[in-house]
Amino acid sequence: MGNKGLGWTFDTVASAYEKFRPGYTDGLYKMIFDYIMLDNSCYAVEIGIGGGQATLPFLKMGCNLTAVEPGRHFSALCKEKFKEYYNFNIVTNKFEDMDFPDDTYDLVYSASAFHWIPEGTGYTKVFSMLKSGGAFARFANHPYCSKDNVPLSEEIDKIYGEYYYKFYNRKQEVMEEYDGEQAVQRARIAEKYGFMDIKYALFHRTRTFSAKEYSALLGTYSDHIAVEEGIRKAFFSKIEDAVNNHGGSITLYDTIDLQLARKP
């Protein structure tokens, strides 16, 4: 449900984002590291580090990692979080506004952040930054709500109609689980900008939350943060009531998609 222009909202809830947003699966990192070998002679850039959910595996490979993050709260959080790693550096700026040297980096990657950057700007810049043979990894998590509890899903849908969609004055959408066809389409974008050796994969997991934990998670989503405070409080309270009235917990079914592409 990401709305354009709401990227600023994440930094207002940096500590909650770091706590409630998930990391990624071991299988995803294995596929990246099989695709591009990394060691302490390599240079990498992470676009949009957020709470650092996708950072540690790359630091542990020994590569020299520069993270680019527009939010000053996130930057401060991650600077402290990874202070023991000599190979970590963070710059507080928007990726679009940064000047990077051409043909310099072995890897550029972005976890659940690249969709905030205009497509042409993002892919063109990444392509220029990479060395020949360098890799771009783009991945994101797509949660799907409680398909094992239809009554809860139906009640949550009604609450979204009453609060979220009414606030945005939009027609209510039918939420669908992220699928392989969407992953293929996203993977093929890189071909338009000169990349080759395109690969993609899907990874799956579940996460279960109490009512309070789930409303805290929703409070890290950009389009939910932007809902007017009084409406948002009532909205989240109704969500918590719904979860508590249908067993006291809610399960999210995550689909994580990974796209890999190489500069010739």
mmCIF file of C-alpha atoms in Angstrom:
data_model
loop_
_atom_site.group_PDB
_atom_site.id
_atom_site.type_symbol
_atom_site.label_atom_id
_atom_site.label_comp_id
_atom_site.label_asym_id
_atom_site.label_seq_id
_atom_site.Cartn_x
_atom_site.Cartn_y
_atom_site.Cartn_z
ATOM 1 C CA MET A 1 0.000 0.000 0.000
ATOM 2 C CA GLY A 2 2.997 2.333 -0.272
ATOM 3 C CA ASN A 3 2.038 5.838 -1.374
ATOM 4 C CA LYS A 4 4.446 8.037 -3.303
ATOM 5 C CA GLY A 5 5.977 10.850 -1.295
ATOM 6 C CA LEU A 6 5.681 9.142 2.100
ATOM 7 C CA GLY A 7 9.275 7.996 2.456
ATOM 8 C CA TRP A 8 9.891 10.613 5.164
ATOM 9 C CA THR A 9 7.428 8.917 7.510
ATOM 10 C CA PHE A 10 9.658 5.950 8.381
ATOM 11 C CA ASP A 11 12.249 8.072 10.182
ATOM 12 C CA THR A 12 9.583 9.331 12.625
ATOM 13 C CA VAL A 13 9.256 5.770 14.017
ATOM 14 C CA ALA A 14 12.859 4.591 13.645
ATOM 15 C CA SER A 15 13.109 2.590 16.883
ATOM 16 C CA ALA A 16 9.756 0.825 16.344
ATOM 17 C CA TYR A 17 10.707 0.101 12.732
ATOM 18 C CA GLU A 18 13.987 -1.455 13.849
ATOM 19 C CA LYS A 19 12.141 -3.578 16.429
ATOM 20 C CA PHE A 20 9.115 -4.788 14.446
ATOM 21 C CA ARG A 21 10.224 -4.925 10.823
ATOM 22 C CA PRO A 22 11.688 -8.349 10.025
ATOM 23 C CA GLY A 23 15.033 -9.308 8.593
ATOM 24 C CA TYR A 24 15.394 -11.693 5.655
ATOM 25 C CA THR A 25 15.951 -15.415 5.236
ATOM 26 C CA ASP A 26 19.270 -17.261 5.209
ATOM 27 C CA GLY A 27 18.397 -18.698 1.796
ATOM 28 C CA LEU A 28 18.155 -15.214 0.312
ATOM 29 C CA TYR A 29 21.632 -14.253 1.509
ATOM 30 C CA LYS A 30 23.071 -17.544 0.294
ATOM 31 C CA MET A 31 21.708 -16.866 -3.190
ATOM 32 C CA ILE A 32 23.235 -13.369 -3.215
ATOM 33 C CA PHE A 33 26.636 -14.583 -2.012
ATOM 34 C CA ASP A 34 26.620 -17.430 -4.534
ATOM 35 C CA TYR A 35 25.937 -14.831 -7.251
ATOM 36 C CA ILE A 36 28.639 -12.354 -6.187
ATOM 37 C CA MET A 37 31.744 -13.246 -4.172
ATOM 38 C CA LEU A 38 32.471 -10.721 -1.425
ATOM 39 C CA ASP A 39 35.545 -10.261 0.757
ATOM 40 C CA ASN A 40 37.511 -7.422 2.331
ATOM 41 C CA SER A 41 38.741 -6.244 -1.071
ATOM 42 C CA CYS A 42 35.159 -5.522 -2.208
ATOM 43 C CA TYR A 43 33.108 -2.343 -2.039
ATOM 44 C CA ALA A 44 29.346 -2.321 -1.581
ATOM 45 C CA VAL A 45 26.537 0.209 -1.158
ATOM 46 C CA GLU A 46 23.259 -0.355 0.654
ATOM 47 C CA ILE A 47 20.425 1.914 -0.499
ATOM 48 C CA GLY A 48 18.027 2.824 2.307
ATOM 49 C CA ILE A 49 19.385 0.980 5.338
ATOM 50 C CA GLY A 50 16.379 1.781 7.553
ATOM 51 C CA GLY A 51 16.830 -0.066 10.840
ATOM 52 C CA GLY A 52 19.652 -2.207 9.461
ATOM 53 C CA GLN A 53 17.547 -5.345 8.961
ATOM 54 C CA ALA A 54 19.586 -6.450 5.919
ATOM 55 C CA THR A 55 23.041 -5.162 6.813
ATOM 56 C CA LEU A 56 24.822 -7.587 9.125
ATOM 57 C CA PRO A 57 25.266 -10.514 6.671
ATOM 58 C CA PHE A 58 27.120 -8.201 4.262
ATOM 59 C CA LEU A 59 29.334 -6.758 6.991
ATOM 60 C CA LYS A 60 30.212 -10.282 8.104
ATOM 61 C CA MET A 61 31.455 -11.025 4.578
ATOM 62 C CA GLY A 62 34.112 -8.371 5.225
ATOM 63 C CA CYS A 63 33.233 -6.043 2.350
ATOM 64 C CA ASN A 64 33.606 -2.282 2.737
ATOM 65 C CA LEU A 65 29.977 -1.181 3.060
ATOM 66 C CA THR A 66 28.617 2.330 2.654
ATOM 67 C CA ALA A 67 24.964 2.746 3.603
ATOM 68 C CA VAL A 68 22.913 5.639 2.242
ATOM 69 C CA GLU A 69 19.948 6.650 4.401
ATOM 70 C CA PRO A 70 17.866 9.859 4.192
ATOM 71 C CA GLY A 71 16.510 9.572 7.739
ATOM 72 C CA ARG A 72 18.736 11.070 10.430
ATOM 73 C CA HIS A 73 17.168 8.946 13.203
ATOM 74 C CA PHE A 74 17.812 5.761 11.232
ATOM 75 C CA SER A 75 21.350 6.915 10.481
ATOM 76 C CA ALA A 76 22.076 7.503 14.153
ATOM 77 C CA LEU A 77 20.517 4.164 15.119
ATOM 78 C CA CYS A 78 22.586 2.209 12.582
ATOM 79 C CA LYS A 79 25.790 4.109 13.319
ATOM 80 C CA GLU A 80 25.478 2.892 16.912
ATOM 81 C CA LYS A 81 24.211 -0.576 15.950
ATOM 82 C CA PHE A 82 27.198 -1.343 13.697
ATOM 83 C CA LYS A 83 29.884 0.705 15.484
ATOM 84 C CA GLU A 84 32.069 -2.375 15.989
ATOM 85 C CA TYR A 85 32.457 -2.909 12.254
ATOM 86 C CA TYR A 86 35.428 -0.993 10.837
ATOM 87 C CA ASN A 87 34.119 -1.759 7.334
ATOM 88 C CA PHE A 88 30.830 0.149 7.879
ATOM 89 C CA ASN A 89 30.113 3.744 6.932
ATOM 90 C CA ILE A 90 26.785 5.570 6.725
ATOM 91 C CA VAL A 91 25.869 8.744 4.848
ATOM 92 C CA THR A 92 22.683 10.662 5.688
ATOM 93 C CA ASN A 93 21.300 11.636 2.284
ATOM 94 C CA LYS A 94 18.904 10.522 -0.419
ATOM 95 C CA PHE A 95 20.443 8.091 -2.891
ATOM 96 C CA GLU A 96 19.190 10.225 -5.778
ATOM 97 C CA ASP A 97 21.143 13.228 -4.456
ATOM 98 C CA MET A 98 24.453 11.398 -3.940
ATOM 99 C CA ASP A 99 27.435 11.523 -6.282
ATOM 100 C CA PHE A 100 29.118 8.131 -6.602
ATOM 101 C CA PRO A 101 32.179 7.337 -8.718
ATOM 102 C CA ASP A 102 31.550 5.224 -11.812
ATOM 103 C CA ASP A 103 32.786 1.640 -12.208
ATOM 104 C CA THR A 104 33.751 1.338 -8.527
ATOM 105 C CA TYR A 105 31.444 -1.012 -6.639
ATOM 106 C CA ASP A 106 31.214 -4.807 -6.601
ATOM 107 C CA LEU A 107 27.672 -4.816 -5.185
ATOM 108 C CA VAL A 108 24.804 -2.403 -4.779
ATOM 109 C CA TYR A 109 21.757 -3.679 -2.923
ATOM 110 C CA SER A 110 18.488 -2.423 -1.513
ATOM 111 C CA ALA A 111 16.087 -4.111 0.902
ATOM 112 C CA SER A 112 12.456 -2.954 0.775
ATOM 113 C CA ALA A 113 13.565 0.558 -0.212
ATOM 114 C CA PHE A 114 14.271 0.739 -3.958
ATOM 115 C CA HIS A 115 10.607 1.333 -4.886
ATOM 116 C CA TRP A 116 10.889 4.829 -3.375
ATOM 117 C CA ILE A 117 13.371 5.843 -6.088
ATOM 118 C CA PRO A 118 12.145 6.686 -9.610
ATOM 119 C CA GLU A 119 12.888 3.639 -11.755
ATOM 120 C CA GLY A 120 15.030 5.307 -14.420
ATOM 121 C CA THR A 121 17.040 7.299 -11.898
ATOM 122 C CA GLY A 122 17.689 4.291 -9.679
ATOM 123 C CA TYR A 123 18.670 1.679 -12.247
ATOM 124 C CA THR A 124 20.762 4.072 -14.334
ATOM 125 C CA LYS A 125 22.705 5.248 -11.305
ATOM 126 C CA VAL A 126 23.317 1.737 -9.977
ATOM 127 C CA PHE A 127 24.529 0.587 -13.406
ATOM 128 C CA SER A 128 27.034 3.456 -13.563
ATOM 129 C CA MET A 129 28.345 2.778 -10.058
ATOM 130 C CA LEU A 130 29.037 -0.918 -10.580
ATOM 131 C CA LYS A 131 32.259 -2.391 -11.914
ATOM 132 C CA SER A 132 32.009 -4.679 -14.911
ATOM 133 C CA GLY A 133 30.743 -7.964 -13.450
ATOM 134 C CA GLY A 134 29.329 -6.183 -10.405
ATOM 135 C CA ALA A 135 25.901 -7.114 -9.085
ATOM 136 C CA PHE A 136 22.685 -5.373 -8.123
ATOM 137 C CA ALA A 137 20.457 -7.126 -5.576
ATOM 138 C CA ARG A 138 16.958 -5.863 -4.961
ATOM 139 C CA PHE A 139 14.715 -7.597 -2.429
ATOM 140 C CA ALA A 140 11.582 -6.870 -0.424
ATOM 141 C CA ASN A 141 9.133 -8.460 1.978
ATOM 142 C CA HIS A 142 5.435 -8.710 1.052
ATOM 143 C CA PRO A 143 3.264 -9.681 4.042
ATOM 144 C CA TYR A 144 -0.180 -11.196 3.526
ATOM 145 C CA CYS A 145 -2.629 -11.072 6.403
ATOM 146 C CA SER A 146 -3.972 -14.092 8.258
ATOM 147 C CA LYS A 147 -5.196 -16.352 5.462
ATOM 148 C CA ASP A 148 -5.635 -19.075 8.076
ATOM 149 C CA ASN A 149 -8.313 -17.030 9.912
ATOM 150 C CA VAL A 150 -10.991 -15.917 7.445
ATOM 151 C CA PRO A 151 -13.331 -14.266 10.007
ATOM 152 C CA LEU A 152 -10.438 -12.125 11.282
ATOM 153 C CA SER A 153 -9.382 -11.196 7.731
ATOM 154 C CA GLU A 154 -12.945 -10.172 6.881
ATOM 155 C CA GLU A 155 -13.255 -8.022 9.992
ATOM 156 C CA ILE A 156 -9.908 -6.343 9.316
ATOM 157 C CA ASP A 157 -11.035 -5.628 5.739
ATOM 158 C CA LYS A 158 -14.137 -3.873 7.103
ATOM 159 C CA ILE A 159 -12.039 -1.795 9.511
ATOM 160 C CA TYR A 160 -9.728 -0.754 6.651
ATOM 161 C CA GLY A 161 -12.747 0.358 4.648
ATOM 162 C CA GLU A 162 -14.080 2.379 7.569
ATOM 163 C CA TYR A 163 -10.821 4.114 8.472
ATOM 164 C CA TYR A 164 -7.927 3.729 6.028
ATOM 165 C CA TYR A 165 -9.751 3.921 2.697
ATOM 166 C CA LYS A 166 -12.198 6.553 3.926
ATOM 167 C CA PHE A 167 -9.273 8.731 5.085
ATOM 168 C CA TYR A 168 -7.553 8.444 1.695
ATOM 169 C CA ASN A 169 -10.885 8.728 -0.159
ATOM 170 C CA ARG A 170 -9.979 5.674 -2.223
ATOM 171 C CA LYS A 171 -11.886 2.663 -3.395
ATOM 172 C CA GLN A 172 -11.064 -0.350 -1.252
ATOM 173 C CA GLU A 173 -8.609 -2.766 -2.858
ATOM 174 C CA VAL A 174 -8.734 -6.526 -2.614
ATOM 175 C CA MET A 175 -5.425 -7.545 -1.084
ATOM 176 C CA GLU A 176 -3.710 -10.382 -2.943
ATOM 177 C CA GLU A 177 -0.735 -12.497 -2.013
ATOM 178 C CA TYR A 178 2.480 -11.588 -3.858
ATOM 179 C CA ASP A 179 3.203 -14.155 -6.554
ATOM 180 C CA GLY A 180 5.884 -15.361 -8.935
ATOM 181 C CA GLU A 181 4.565 -13.426 -11.924
ATOM 182 C CA GLN A 182 5.053 -10.133 -10.074
ATOM 183 C CA ALA A 183 8.586 -11.209 -9.177
ATOM 184 C CA VAL A 184 9.368 -12.021 -12.832
ATOM 185 C CA GLN A 185 8.094 -8.636 -13.994
ATOM 186 C CA ARG A 186 10.187 -6.853 -11.381
ATOM 187 C CA ALA A 187 13.286 -8.877 -12.293
ATOM 188 C CA ARG A 188 12.969 -7.963 -15.976
ATOM 189 C CA ILE A 189 13.067 -4.221 -15.284
ATOM 190 C CA ALA A 190 16.866 -4.390 -14.993
ATOM 191 C CA GLU A 191 17.196 -5.598 -18.613
ATOM 192 C CA LYS A 192 15.899 -2.228 -19.846
ATOM 193 C CA TYR A 193 18.908 -0.531 -18.283
ATOM 194 C CA GLY A 194 21.647 -2.774 -19.683
ATOM 195 C CA PHE A 195 21.886 -5.447 -16.978
ATOM 196 C CA MET A 196 22.304 -9.134 -17.813
ATOM 197 C CA ASP A 197 22.343 -12.533 -16.050
ATOM 198 C CA ILE A 198 18.965 -11.818 -14.450
ATOM 199 C CA LYS A 199 17.909 -14.161 -11.655
ATOM 200 C CA TYR A 200 15.052 -14.107 -9.173
ATOM 201 C CA ALA A 201 13.631 -16.214 -6.361
ATOM 202 C CA LEU A 202 10.845 -16.237 -3.782
ATOM 203 C CA PHE A 203 11.271 -17.119 -0.113
ATOM 204 C CA HIS A 204 8.460 -17.761 2.376
ATOM 205 C CA ARG A 205 7.942 -17.630 6.128
ATOM 206 C CA THR A 206 5.253 -16.853 8.728
ATOM 207 C CA ARG A 207 5.267 -14.418 11.643
ATOM 208 C CA THR A 208 2.741 -14.341 14.495
ATOM 209 C CA PHE A 209 1.872 -11.251 16.550
ATOM 210 C CA SER A 210 -0.266 -10.368 19.539
ATOM 211 C CA ALA A 211 -2.845 -7.615 19.018
ATOM 212 C CA LYS A 212 -0.529 -4.969 20.532
ATOM 213 C CA GLU A 213 2.469 -6.152 18.533
ATOM 214 C CA TYR A 214 0.461 -6.099 15.317
ATOM 215 C CA SER A 215 -0.755 -2.533 15.816
ATOM 216 C CA ALA A 216 2.857 -1.543 16.590
ATOM 217 C CA LEU A 217 3.933 -3.143 13.309
ATOM 218 C CA LEU A 218 1.205 -1.279 11.396
ATOM 219 C CA GLY A 219 2.556 1.892 12.971
ATOM 220 C CA THR A 220 5.778 1.434 10.962
ATOM 221 C CA TYR A 221 4.023 1.532 7.553
ATOM 222 C CA SER A 222 4.347 4.847 5.735
ATOM 223 C CA ASP A 223 0.738 5.157 4.598
ATOM 224 C CA HIS A 224 -0.532 4.239 8.078
ATOM 225 C CA ILE A 225 1.738 6.771 9.807
ATOM 226 C CA ALA A 226 0.355 9.486 7.506
ATOM 227 C CA VAL A 227 -3.264 8.881 8.596
ATOM 228 C CA GLU A 228 -4.464 11.746 10.828
ATOM 229 C CA GLU A 229 -3.610 10.930 14.441
ATOM 230 C CA GLY A 230 -7.136 10.745 15.883
ATOM 231 C CA ILE A 231 -8.331 8.513 13.061
ATOM 232 C CA ARG A 232 -5.181 6.395 13.283
ATOM 233 C CA LYS A 233 -5.651 5.764 17.019
ATOM 234 C CA ALA A 234 -9.265 4.648 16.527
ATOM 235 C CA PHE A 235 -8.218 2.554 13.498
ATOM 236 C CA PHE A 236 -5.470 0.739 15.397
ATOM 237 C CA SER A 237 -7.699 0.241 18.444
ATOM 238 C CA LYS A 238 -10.324 -1.461 16.259
ATOM 239 C CA ILE A 239 -7.632 -3.670 14.722
ATOM 240 C CA GLU A 240 -6.439 -4.704 18.190
ATOM 241 C CA ASP A 241 -10.022 -5.483 19.255
ATOM 242 C CA ALA A 242 -10.526 -7.605 16.139
ATOM 243 C CA VAL A 243 -7.374 -9.643 16.806
ATOM 244 C CA ASN A 244 -8.304 -10.131 20.455
ATOM 245 C CA ASN A 245 -11.836 -11.176 19.482
ATOM 246 C CA HIS A 246 -10.519 -13.824 17.075
ATOM 247 C CA GLY A 247 -8.038 -15.758 19.156
ATOM 248 C CA GLY A 248 -5.655 -13.070 20.390
ATOM 249 C CA SER A 249 -2.988 -13.426 17.691
ATOM 250 C CA ILE A 250 -2.559 -12.814 13.989
ATOM 251 C CA THR A 251 -0.287 -14.623 11.531
ATOM 252 C CA LEU A 252 1.326 -12.914 8.554
ATOM 253 C CA TYR A 253 2.423 -14.977 5.561
ATOM 254 C CA ASP A 254 5.532 -13.341 4.121
ATOM 255 C CA THR A 255 6.705 -13.663 0.542
ATOM 256 C CA ILE A 256 10.194 -12.235 0.039
ATOM 257 C CA ASP A 257 11.249 -11.631 -3.549
ATOM 258 C CA LEU A 258 14.862 -11.302 -4.660
ATOM 259 C CA GLN A 259 16.034 -9.947 -8.003
ATOM 260 C CA LEU A 260 19.677 -10.190 -9.071
ATOM 261 C CA ALA A 261 21.288 -8.552 -12.086
ATOM 262 C CA ARG A 262 24.847 -8.108 -13.320
ATOM 263 C CA LYS A 263 26.625 -5.326 -15.178
ATOM 264 C CA PRO A 264 28.330 -6.739 -18.305
#
